[in-house]
Short mmCIF file of C-alpha atoms in Angstrom, two decimals:
data_model
loop_
_atom_site.label_atom_id
_atom_site.label_comp_id
_atom_site.label_asym_id
_atom_site.label_seq_id
_atom_site.Cartn_x
_atom_site.Cartn_y
_atom_site.Cartn_z
CA MET A 1 102.53 119.75 109.85
CA LYS A 2 103.58 118.41 106.44
CA LYS A 3 103.03 114.85 107.65
CA LEU A 4 99.60 115.76 109.03
CA LEU A 5 98.63 117.16 105.65
CA GLU A 6 99.93 114.04 103.93
CA ILE A 7 97.98 111.82 106.31
CA SER A 8 94.76 113.77 105.73
CA LEU A 9 95.23 113.75 101.97
CA GLY A 10 96.14 110.06 102.06
CA ILE A 11 92.99 109.19 104.02
CA VAL A 12 90.80 111.32 101.79
CA THR A 13 92.19 109.69 98.65
CA SER A 14 91.83 106.20 100.14
CA VAL A 15 88.20 106.86 101.10
CA GLY A 16 87.36 108.60 97.83
CA GLY A 17 89.10 105.89 95.82
CA PHE A 18 87.69 102.92 97.72
CA LEU A 19 84.33 102.40 96.09
CA GLU A 20 84.12 100.99 92.56
CA ILE A 21 81.73 98.92 90.49
CA GLY A 22 82.75 95.74 92.32
CA SER A 23 82.02 96.97 95.81
CA ILE A 24 78.80 98.72 94.74
CA ALA A 25 77.42 95.76 92.76
CA THR A 26 78.37 93.02 95.23
CA ALA A 27 77.10 94.95 98.27
CA ALA A 28 73.87 95.85 96.42
CA GLN A 29 73.17 92.26 95.39
CA ALA A 30 74.01 91.00 98.87
CA GLY A 31 71.56 93.47 100.44
CA ALA A 32 68.85 92.83 97.86
CA GLU A 33 68.96 89.03 98.12
CA PHE A 34 70.03 88.40 101.72
CA ARG A 35 69.31 91.69 103.51
CA PHE A 36 71.97 92.26 106.22
CA GLN A 37 73.07 88.63 106.35
CA LEU A 38 76.26 89.09 104.29
CA LEU A 39 77.58 92.10 106.19
CA TRP A 40 80.27 89.87 107.72
CA ALA A 41 81.84 89.39 104.27
CA ILE A 42 82.36 93.15 103.86
CA LEU A 43 83.85 93.35 107.37
CA LEU A 44 86.24 90.44 106.72
CA GLY A 45 87.25 91.82 103.34
CA GLY A 46 87.74 95.29 104.83
CA LEU A 47 89.89 93.94 107.65
CA CYS A 48 92.06 92.02 105.19
CA ILE A 49 92.55 94.99 102.85
CA ILE A 50 93.58 97.22 105.79
CA PHE A 51 96.36 94.74 106.60
CA LEU A 52 97.40 94.25 102.96
CA VAL A 53 97.52 97.95 102.12
CA GLU A 54 99.50 98.71 105.28
CA GLN A 55 101.93 95.92 104.42
CA SER A 56 102.40 97.00 100.80
CA GLY A 57 103.17 100.58 101.92
CA ARG A 58 105.60 99.26 104.55
CA LEU A 59 107.38 97.03 102.01
CA SER A 60 107.91 99.95 99.63
CA ALA A 61 108.85 102.47 102.32
CA VAL A 62 111.44 100.20 103.94
CA SER A 63 112.89 98.26 101.00
CA GLY A 64 112.43 100.76 98.16
CA HIS A 65 110.86 97.98 96.08
CA THR A 66 107.41 97.82 94.61
CA ILE A 67 105.61 94.51 95.26
CA VAL A 68 106.08 93.46 91.63
CA GLY A 69 109.78 94.35 91.58
CA ALA A 70 110.36 92.46 94.81
CA ILE A 71 108.42 89.40 93.59
CA ARG A 72 110.50 89.26 90.39
CA GLU A 73 113.71 89.58 92.40
CA ARG A 74 112.86 87.11 95.14
CA PHE A 75 110.95 84.47 93.16
CA GLY A 76 112.58 84.79 89.74
CA PHE A 77 111.28 85.47 86.27
CA ASN A 78 109.13 82.37 85.91
CA TYR A 79 106.95 83.15 88.89
CA PHE A 80 106.72 86.79 87.87
CA PHE A 81 105.63 85.71 84.39
CA PHE A 82 102.93 83.43 85.81
CA LEU A 83 101.70 86.27 88.04
CA PHE A 84 101.84 88.70 85.13
CA VAL A 85 99.66 86.49 82.90
CA THR A 86 97.05 85.47 85.50
CA LEU A 87 96.78 88.76 87.35
CA GLY A 88 96.94 90.63 84.04
CA LEU A 89 93.97 88.69 82.63
CA VAL A 90 91.83 88.94 85.77
CA THR A 91 92.63 92.64 86.11
CA LEU A 92 91.68 93.19 82.48
CA LEU A 93 88.21 91.79 83.22
CA VAL A 94 87.93 94.02 86.28
CA LEU A 95 88.95 97.02 84.18
CA ALA A 96 86.30 96.13 81.61
CA ALA A 97 83.76 96.07 84.46
CA GLU A 98 84.88 99.51 85.70
CA ILE A 99 84.74 101.05 82.24
CA GLY A 100 81.31 99.42 81.94
CA GLY A 101 80.37 101.11 85.23
CA VAL A 102 81.27 104.56 83.91
CA CYS A 103 79.29 103.80 80.73
CA VAL A 104 76.26 102.74 82.80
CA ALA A 105 76.46 106.05 84.69
CA PHE A 106 76.39 107.88 81.36
CA GLU A 107 73.45 105.73 80.23
CA MET A 108 71.53 106.64 83.40
CA ALA A 109 72.30 110.32 82.90
CA THR A 110 71.45 110.51 79.19
CA GLY A 111 69.30 107.52 78.29
CA ILE A 112 71.75 106.52 75.55
CA GLY A 113 72.71 102.79 75.78
CA PHE A 114 75.92 101.99 77.67
CA GLN A 115 77.73 100.42 74.71
CA TRP A 116 77.67 103.74 72.88
CA TRP A 117 79.70 105.26 75.71
CA GLY A 118 82.47 102.63 75.46
CA ILE A 119 84.76 104.51 73.11
CA PRO A 120 84.29 108.02 74.62
CA VAL A 121 84.89 106.63 78.14
CA ALA A 122 87.95 104.63 77.01
CA PHE A 123 89.28 107.81 75.41
CA LEU A 124 88.63 109.80 78.60
CA VAL A 125 90.54 107.22 80.68
CA TRP A 126 93.39 107.21 78.19
CA ILE A 127 93.72 110.99 77.83
CA LEU A 128 93.70 111.50 81.61
CA ILE A 129 96.60 109.07 81.98
CA TRP A 130 98.40 110.26 78.86
CA LYS A 131 98.32 113.92 79.88
CA GLY A 132 97.94 113.67 83.67
CA THR A 133 100.45 113.10 86.43
CA PHE A 134 100.29 110.63 89.31
CA GLY A 135 99.01 113.39 91.62
CA VAL A 136 96.13 114.32 89.30
CA ILE A 137 95.06 110.71 89.00
CA GLU A 138 95.48 109.59 92.58
CA LYS A 139 94.43 112.72 94.42
CA GLY A 140 92.23 114.59 91.94
CA VAL A 141 89.86 111.82 91.02
CA SER A 142 89.79 110.41 94.55
CA LEU A 143 88.82 113.81 95.95
CA LEU A 144 85.86 113.88 93.57
CA GLY A 145 85.16 110.33 94.77
CA LEU A 146 84.20 111.73 98.17
CA VAL A 147 80.73 112.13 96.64
CA THR A 148 80.34 108.40 97.45
CA ILE A 149 79.98 109.40 101.12
CA SER A 150 76.40 110.26 100.13
CA PHE A 151 75.68 106.49 100.46
CA ILE A 152 76.43 106.77 104.20
CA VAL A 153 74.21 109.85 104.55
CA ALA A 154 71.39 108.08 102.70
CA ALA A 155 71.74 104.93 104.84
CA ILE A 156 71.49 106.96 108.06
CA ILE A 157 68.44 108.87 106.79
CA MET A 158 66.71 105.54 106.12
CA HIS A 159 66.83 104.64 109.86
CA PRO A 160 67.63 100.95 109.47
CA ASP A 161 67.04 98.53 112.33
CA TRP A 162 70.60 98.79 113.66
CA LEU A 163 70.23 95.64 115.75
CA ALA A 164 69.36 93.62 112.65
CA VAL A 165 72.31 95.25 110.84
CA ALA A 166 74.65 94.30 113.71
CA ARG A 167 73.44 90.69 113.57
CA GLY A 168 74.70 90.51 109.99
CA ALA A 169 78.22 91.07 111.29
CA LEU A 170 78.25 87.44 112.43
CA PRO A 171 78.37 84.82 109.65
CA SER A 172 75.26 82.68 109.44
CA ILE A 173 73.98 79.87 107.24
CA PRO A 174 71.41 81.04 104.68
CA THR A 175 67.89 79.67 104.66
CA HIS A 176 67.46 79.95 100.89
CA ASP A 177 69.61 80.00 97.70
CA ARG A 178 72.67 78.61 99.41
CA SER A 179 74.97 78.46 96.39
CA ARG A 180 74.02 82.02 95.48
CA TYR A 181 74.74 83.16 99.05
CA TRP A 182 78.27 81.78 98.97
CA PHE A 183 78.89 83.08 95.46
CA VAL A 184 77.91 86.61 96.53
CA ALA A 185 80.08 86.23 99.66
CA VAL A 186 83.06 85.28 97.48
CA SER A 187 82.37 88.19 95.12
CA ILE A 188 82.29 90.60 98.07
CA LEU A 189 85.64 89.29 99.30
CA GLY A 190 87.08 89.60 95.77
CA ALA A 191 85.76 93.16 95.47
CA SER A 192 87.16 94.20 98.87
CA ILE A 193 90.56 92.49 98.56
CA SER A 194 91.32 93.74 95.04
CA PRO A 195 95.00 93.17 94.27
CA TYR A 196 95.08 96.37 92.24
CA LEU A 197 94.48 98.35 95.44
CA TYR A 198 97.64 97.26 97.23
CA PHE A 199 99.78 96.89 94.10
CA PHE A 200 98.85 100.43 93.12
CA TYR A 201 99.42 101.68 96.67
CA SER A 202 102.93 100.22 96.68
CA SER A 203 103.74 101.90 93.35
CA GLY A 204 102.35 105.14 94.80
CA ALA A 205 104.65 104.88 97.82
CA ILE A 206 107.61 104.73 95.42
CA GLU A 207 106.25 107.56 93.21
CA ASP A 208 105.86 109.69 96.37
CA HIS A 209 109.39 108.76 97.61
CA TRP A 210 108.37 107.19 100.91
CA ASP A 211 111.05 105.94 103.29
CA GLU A 212 111.15 104.48 106.81
CA ASN A 213 109.90 107.79 108.27
CA TYR A 214 106.57 107.06 106.63
CA ILE A 215 105.85 103.84 108.53
CA ASN A 216 103.40 105.57 110.88
CA VAL A 217 101.88 107.78 108.19
CA ASN A 218 101.30 104.61 106.19
CA ARG A 219 99.71 102.81 109.12
CA VAL A 220 97.24 105.64 109.79
CA ILE A 221 96.35 106.10 106.11
CA ALA A 222 95.82 102.37 105.53
CA SER A 223 93.74 101.70 108.61
CA THR A 224 91.59 104.85 108.58
CA GLY A 225 91.20 105.10 104.81
CA MET A 226 90.25 101.47 104.28
CA SER A 227 87.92 101.42 107.32
CA PHE A 228 85.96 104.44 106.11
CA GLY A 229 85.96 102.96 102.61
CA SER A 230 84.43 99.74 103.94
CA LEU A 231 81.80 101.82 105.76
CA ILE A 232 80.62 103.11 102.37
CA SER A 233 80.26 99.51 101.11
CA ILE A 234 78.27 98.69 104.26
CA ALA A 235 76.04 101.69 103.58
CA VAL A 236 75.37 100.35 100.06
CA LEU A 237 74.41 96.97 101.51
CA ILE A 238 72.08 98.57 104.08
CA LEU A 239 70.40 100.72 101.42
CA ALA A 240 69.98 97.71 99.13
CA ALA A 241 68.46 95.67 101.98
CA LEU A 242 65.92 98.43 102.65
CA VAL A 243 65.14 99.42 99.06
CA PHE A 244 64.98 96.23 96.99
CA PRO A 245 63.18 93.49 98.99
CA PRO A 246 59.95 95.55 99.52
CA ARG A 247 59.81 96.08 95.75
CA GLY A 248 60.52 92.42 95.04
CA LEU A 249 63.71 93.34 93.18
CA HIS A 250 67.01 91.42 93.23
CA ALA A 251 69.27 94.19 91.92
CA ASP A 252 70.03 91.81 89.08
CA HIS A 253 69.94 94.52 86.44
CA TYR A 254 72.20 97.55 86.65
CA SER A 255 69.33 99.96 85.96
CA GLN A 256 67.81 98.97 89.34
CA LEU A 257 70.90 100.19 91.20
CA ALA A 258 69.82 103.79 90.58
CA LEU A 259 67.05 103.25 93.16
CA LEU A 260 69.59 102.85 95.99
CA MET A 261 69.45 106.44 97.29
CA GLN A 262 66.09 107.54 95.92
CA ASP A 263 63.98 106.60 98.94
CA ALA A 264 66.28 108.59 101.19
CA LEU A 265 67.14 111.57 99.02
CA GLY A 266 64.52 111.69 96.26
CA HIS A 267 65.66 112.99 92.88
CA TRP A 268 68.94 114.12 94.44
CA GLY A 269 69.47 110.50 95.38
CA PHE A 270 69.36 109.58 91.70
CA ILE A 271 71.79 112.37 90.75
CA LEU A 272 74.18 111.50 93.57
CA PHE A 273 74.06 107.82 92.62
CA VAL A 274 74.92 108.53 88.98
CA LEU A 275 77.76 110.85 90.02
CA SER A 276 79.05 108.35 92.59
CA LEU A 277 78.96 105.44 90.15
CA GLY A 278 80.59 107.42 87.33
CA ILE A 279 83.36 108.99 89.41
CA ALA A 280 84.09 105.88 91.51
CA CYS A 281 84.37 103.67 88.42
CA LEU A 282 86.42 106.26 86.54
CA GLY A 283 88.86 106.51 89.44
CA ALA A 284 89.14 102.73 89.63
CA ALA A 285 89.54 102.44 85.85
CA LEU A 286 92.45 104.90 85.95
CA GLU A 287 94.19 103.09 88.79
CA ILE A 288 93.65 99.63 87.30
CA THR A 289 94.90 100.68 83.86
CA LEU A 290 98.04 102.13 85.42
CA GLU A 291 98.41 99.05 87.59
CA VAL A 292 98.60 96.68 84.62
CA ALA A 293 101.22 98.92 83.01
CA TYR A 294 103.14 99.09 86.31
CA LEU A 295 102.99 95.29 86.52
CA ALA A 296 104.70 94.94 83.13
CA ALA A 297 107.16 97.81 83.54
CA GLN A 298 108.32 96.92 87.05
CA GLY A 299 108.63 93.22 86.28
CA PHE A 300 110.57 93.73 83.06
CA GLY A 301 112.61 96.65 84.40
CA TRP A 302 111.40 99.36 82.00
CA ASN A 303 111.12 103.03 82.76
CA TRP A 304 107.91 103.66 84.61
CA SER A 305 106.47 106.71 86.27
CA GLU A 306 103.17 108.37 85.69
CA ASN A 307 105.00 111.66 86.26
CA GLN A 308 107.11 111.30 83.08
CA PRO A 309 105.83 112.34 79.65
CA PRO A 310 104.85 109.30 77.49
CA ILE A 311 107.75 109.85 75.08
CA LYS A 312 110.19 109.07 77.89
CA GLU A 313 108.59 105.68 78.52
CA ALA A 314 107.21 104.35 75.29
CA ARG A 315 106.72 100.76 76.40
CA PHE A 316 104.94 101.79 79.59
CA SER A 317 102.60 104.23 77.86
CA LEU A 318 101.83 101.85 74.98
CA THR A 319 101.07 99.08 77.48
CA TYR A 320 98.35 101.11 79.17
CA THR A 321 97.03 102.23 75.80
CA LEU A 322 96.72 98.60 74.70
CA VAL A 323 95.14 97.58 78.02
CA ILE A 324 92.39 100.20 77.61
CA ILE A 325 91.70 99.08 74.03
CA LEU A 326 91.43 95.42 75.08
CA ALA A 327 89.17 96.19 78.04
CA VAL A 328 86.72 98.34 76.12
CA VAL A 329 86.06 95.47 73.70
CA PHE A 330 84.04 93.75 76.44
CA VAL A 331 81.83 96.84 76.71
CA LEU A 332 81.48 97.26 72.96
CA ILE A 333 80.31 93.69 72.40
CA GLY A 334 77.59 94.40 74.95
CA ILE A 335 78.48 92.07 77.82
CA ASP A 336 76.26 93.02 80.74
CA PRO A 337 78.44 95.15 83.07
CA LEU A 338 76.79 93.76 86.20
CA GLN A 339 77.31 90.09 85.24
CA LEU A 340 80.88 90.86 84.24
CA THR A 341 81.45 92.57 87.59
CA MET A 342 80.15 89.69 89.68
CA PHE A 343 82.13 87.16 87.67
CA SER A 344 85.39 89.13 87.69
CA MET A 345 85.13 89.73 91.45
CA ALA A 346 84.67 86.00 92.13
CA LEU A 347 87.60 85.25 89.83
CA THR A 348 89.67 87.81 91.76
CA ALA A 349 88.93 85.95 95.00
CA ALA A 350 89.90 82.63 93.39
CA THR A 351 93.26 83.99 92.22
CA LEU A 352 94.18 85.88 95.41
CA PRO A 353 96.73 83.33 96.65
CA ILE A 354 98.82 83.78 93.47
CA SER A 355 99.73 87.33 94.46
CA ILE A 356 99.31 87.21 98.22
CA VAL A 357 101.35 84.11 99.11
CA PRO A 358 104.63 85.47 97.63
CA PHE A 359 103.79 88.90 99.04
CA LEU A 360 103.45 87.45 102.54
CA ILE A 361 106.75 85.59 102.18
CA LEU A 362 108.39 88.91 101.26
CA MET A 363 106.78 90.58 104.27
CA ASN A 364 108.58 88.07 106.48
CA ASP A 365 111.95 88.31 104.71
CA LYS A 366 114.72 89.93 106.73
CA ASN A 367 116.59 90.94 103.57
CA TYR A 368 113.73 93.19 102.55
CA LEU A 369 112.23 94.45 105.79
CA GLU A 370 114.81 93.95 108.53
CA GLU A 371 113.12 94.78 111.85
CA PHE A 372 109.96 95.96 110.10
CA ARG A 373 108.86 92.42 109.19
CA ASN A 374 105.30 91.21 109.78
CA GLY A 375 104.28 90.10 113.26
CA TRP A 376 102.38 86.84 113.75
CA PHE A 377 99.04 88.65 114.01
CA SER A 378 99.34 90.35 110.59
CA ASN A 379 100.33 87.03 109.04
CA PHE A 380 97.49 85.20 110.73
CA VAL A 381 94.75 87.67 109.70
CA VAL A 382 95.78 87.72 106.05
CA ILE A 383 96.35 83.96 105.76
CA ALA A 384 93.02 83.16 107.46
CA ILE A 385 90.93 85.49 105.30
CA ILE A 386 92.67 84.62 102.03
CA SER A 387 92.31 80.89 102.72
CA LEU A 388 88.63 81.40 103.42
CA ALA A 389 88.13 83.42 100.21
CA PHE A 390 90.03 80.84 98.18
CA LEU A 391 88.25 77.80 99.59
CA LEU A 392 84.83 79.44 99.26
CA SER A 393 85.60 80.36 95.67
CA LEU A 394 86.55 76.76 94.83
CA VAL A 395 83.09 75.66 95.90
CA ALA A 396 80.97 78.67 95.00
CA ILE A 397 82.14 79.48 91.48
CA PRO A 398 81.47 76.02 89.96
CA LEU A 399 78.13 75.93 91.78
CA GLN A 400 77.17 79.31 90.37
CA ILE A 401 78.22 78.40 86.83
CA PHE A 402 76.78 74.89 86.68
CA GLY A 403 73.81 75.42 89.01
CA GLY A 404 72.96 73.50 92.13
CA GLY A 405 73.05 74.19 95.84
CA MET B 1 127.76 88.02 96.90
CA ASN B 2 125.14 85.37 96.32
CA LEU B 3 124.65 85.51 92.52
CA ILE B 4 121.08 84.24 92.43
CA ARG B 5 119.87 86.17 95.47
CA ASP B 6 121.79 89.40 94.99
CA CYS B 7 122.23 89.70 91.24
CA LEU B 8 119.79 87.69 89.10
CA ASP B 9 116.55 89.58 88.34
CA LYS B 10 117.84 92.84 89.84
CA GLN B 11 117.02 96.15 88.21
CA VAL B 12 119.86 97.39 85.97
CA VAL B 13 120.32 101.15 85.49
CA ASP B 14 122.90 102.98 83.39
CA ARG B 15 125.37 105.56 84.70
CA HIS B 16 122.67 108.25 84.60
CA GLY B 17 120.16 106.17 86.55
CA GLN B 18 118.08 105.31 83.46
CA ASN B 19 116.33 101.92 83.74
CA MET B 20 117.75 99.38 81.28
CA GLY B 21 115.94 96.21 82.25
CA ARG B 22 116.53 93.44 84.75
CA VAL B 23 119.34 90.92 85.00
CA ASP B 24 117.73 88.20 82.91
CA GLY B 25 120.74 85.89 82.94
CA ILE B 26 124.29 85.54 84.23
CA VAL B 27 127.08 84.23 81.98
CA ILE B 28 129.79 82.24 83.73
CA GLN B 29 133.02 81.37 81.93
CA LEU B 30 134.59 77.97 82.53
CA GLU B 31 138.22 77.38 81.64
CA THR B 32 140.08 74.19 82.46
CA GLY B 33 142.35 74.55 85.41
CA LYS B 34 140.83 77.87 86.46
CA GLN B 35 138.08 78.92 88.85
CA PRO B 36 134.73 79.61 87.11
CA ARG B 37 134.44 83.34 86.47
CA VAL B 38 131.38 85.56 86.14
CA ALA B 39 131.83 87.15 82.72
CA PHE B 40 128.62 89.01 81.88
CA VAL B 41 125.14 89.86 83.00
CA GLU B 42 122.67 89.32 80.20
CA LEU B 43 119.50 91.29 79.40
CA GLY B 44 116.88 90.39 76.83
CA VAL B 45 113.61 88.64 76.14
CA GLU B 46 115.30 85.59 74.62
CA THR B 47 117.25 85.06 77.80
CA VAL B 48 114.19 85.13 80.03
CA ALA B 49 112.20 83.07 77.54
CA ARG B 50 114.80 80.32 77.93
CA ARG B 51 114.18 80.37 81.66
CA VAL B 52 110.49 79.67 81.07
CA SER B 53 111.06 76.79 78.62
CA SER B 54 113.18 76.01 75.57
CA SER B 55 110.14 75.76 73.29
CA PHE B 56 108.97 79.20 74.46
CA GLU B 57 112.44 80.52 73.63
CA ARG B 58 112.32 78.98 70.12
CA LEU B 59 108.87 80.44 69.51
CA LEU B 60 109.93 83.90 70.62
CA LYS B 61 113.15 83.73 68.59
CA LYS B 62 111.17 82.90 65.46
CA LEU B 63 108.82 85.81 66.14
CA ILE B 64 111.66 88.26 66.72
CA ARG B 65 113.57 87.10 63.63
CA SER B 66 110.46 87.53 61.49
CA GLN B 67 109.92 91.08 62.76
CA ALA B 68 113.39 92.46 63.40
CA GLY B 69 115.68 90.34 61.21
CA GLU B 70 118.84 88.79 62.55
CA GLN B 71 119.42 91.34 65.33
CA GLU B 72 120.40 89.83 68.65
CA ALA B 73 117.59 90.12 71.16
CA ARG B 74 120.01 89.89 74.05
CA TYR B 75 122.59 92.26 75.43
CA ARG B 76 125.62 91.35 77.49
CA ILE B 77 127.28 93.74 79.92
CA PRO B 78 130.80 92.78 81.06
CA TRP B 79 130.91 92.04 84.78
CA SER B 80 133.70 94.58 85.18
CA LYS B 81 131.29 97.36 84.18
CA VAL B 82 128.67 96.46 86.77
CA ILE B 83 128.56 97.78 90.33
CA PRO B 84 125.89 96.73 92.86
CA ALA B 85 124.33 99.83 94.43
CA GLY B 86 121.52 99.25 96.91
CA ILE B 87 118.57 97.62 95.24
CA GLU B 88 120.00 98.18 91.75
CA LEU B 89 122.97 97.24 89.62
CA VAL B 90 124.63 100.24 88.00
CA ALA B 91 126.15 99.51 84.60
CA ASN B 92 128.84 101.92 83.51
CA VAL B 93 127.33 102.40 80.04
CA GLU B 94 125.08 104.81 78.17
CA ALA B 95 121.70 102.99 78.04
CA GLU B 96 120.45 104.65 74.87
CA LYS B 97 123.54 103.56 72.96
CA THR B 98 123.07 99.90 73.90
CA PRO B 99 120.73 97.28 72.41
CA ALA B 100 118.94 97.12 75.78
CA LEU B 101 116.78 100.09 74.81
CA ARG B 102 116.47 99.25 71.10
CA LEU B 103 112.74 98.44 71.28
CA GLU B 104 112.02 101.40 73.59
CA LEU B 105 113.76 103.86 71.24
CA TRP B 106 112.11 102.34 68.15
CA LEU B 107 108.68 102.71 69.76
CA ARG B 108 109.45 106.29 70.81
CA ARG B 109 110.50 107.25 67.27
CA ASN B 110 107.90 105.35 65.29
CA VAL B 111 104.82 105.19 67.46
CA VAL B 112 104.66 107.41 70.54
CA SER B 113 106.10 110.56 68.96
CA ARG B 114 103.27 110.43 66.39
CA ILE B 115 100.57 110.56 69.05
CA PRO B 116 99.65 114.14 70.04
CA GLY B 117 100.63 115.20 73.53
CA ALA B 118 103.47 112.70 73.92
#
C-alpha cells in the first residue's frame, strides 16, 4: 500500500514537474513553423529521458551514490571539475530561461514588463528553497504543475487531424527553412533530455532513502511519469500547429504563446496558460537551482540535503543563493526569454555527451550496480539518441548562428 | 584495497557521520629499505587544484593566501584513523574541530547566521 502511494505520488510529481519553458517554447515553435513534422523529436527525446531517469534512480537505489558522487569517484577530480564547469554554465543559462518564464507569466497576468519581475521572482525561488524542505519543493510545486494537463485537454478539444499528427511521428526532410528545422529539432531534444532532470532525480532517490527494493517503483515512476510528461509536450506542439499557422504567426515572440489554449478554451485558456507557464517554470527553476548546488556539494563532499536548515550547510545554501543571483542578471539586462530558451536548449543538446558518457559507463560497472547493470537495449537506446542529438547540434547550431541552410 | 579505485575521491565522514569532504589526495611515505607506506589521506582545495594543473594550484594558493593568510588549505588525516565503510571512509575525528570544515564554519558564523530564517 505504501509503495502504491509512493508510485502514484512519484508519477504525479514527474508529470507535474515535466513541463518547463524549454519544452513549451521548443514544442510551440516546432508546431508554429513545421506543424506536426517535428513530433518525432519529442518522441525520441521522451524515450531517451525515460531510460535516463530510470537509470539514474537505479544507480542511486543500488549503489547509494548520486550520479555526481559516482562520477567524481570513478573518473577522478579532473573530470568532475570539467563537468562541474560546463554543466554548471549551461544549467545557469537554463535557469535564467526558467526564471524568465515565470517573469513572462507575471507580465501576461499584470501587463508589467518581465524584467521588473526578475528580482521578486528570484526572491520567491530563493525563499522557497531557503525555508522549504525537499518534499515541499519536489511534491508541492509538482502537484500544482498538474495544471499543465490543461494543454492535453485543449489539444483534444481542438480535434486535430490525428492521421496528420501520427505522420509527424516519423522523421521527414523539411521542404523549407532546413537549418531552422534542424535547429528546432536539436532544441527539442535538449529540452526533453535535460541533465537536471536525471541528476535531480538521482539526488531525490538519496534524499528519499531508496534502496534495491525500489527498483520496480523506480521503473514504473520513470516510464509512466516521463511518458505522460512527453504527452503534454506533444499537446503543446499540436496546439501550436493548429493555432499559429492560420494566423501567420511563428511563435517567435513570447507574448504569442498565450494564444495556445485560447481557441479551445477561450478566456480560461489564457488563464490556464499563464498559470501553467508560471508554475511549470517556477518548479523547474527550483529544481535547477538545487541541482547546481547539489552538483557542487556532492562533487566536493560537502554537507547537502534540502531537508537540513541552511545554517547546517552553509556552503550548499550559499551556492544556491549565488546561482539565483547570477541567473537573474540575464533577466534584468532584458535578454529575450524565448531566445535565451531556444539557445540554452540547443547548447544543452550539444553538451549532453559530457554528462551522459560517464554516466553510461557507470551504469555498466559491476562495482556500482552488480547484477542491476544496464542491458544492451538500454545502452543502445541512450547511445543512439544522444549521438543523434550531438551530431545534429554540431551542424545545426553554427548554421543557426551564422545563417545558411 | 586498490588505492585509486577504492580510496581516492571517496566521501570522508567523521565519527558522527558528518561530511568532511572527499579524499583529494593520498600521501605515501617512502623510506629506503622499507616498503612504501600509506601515511595520510589529504583533503583540501590546494590538493585537488594540483591534480588539475600546477599553475592552477599556484593561482589558487595565491588567492587563498591573500584572503586567509598563511593558513594551510589542506588537511591530513593519518591512515590509522581511517576506516573504509561502504561507500564512505570514516575518519575517527571530530569534523568541526579539524581544518576540513574551517570554511564551512566561517561561512556559518559570518554569513549564513546573519540571514533571517537560517
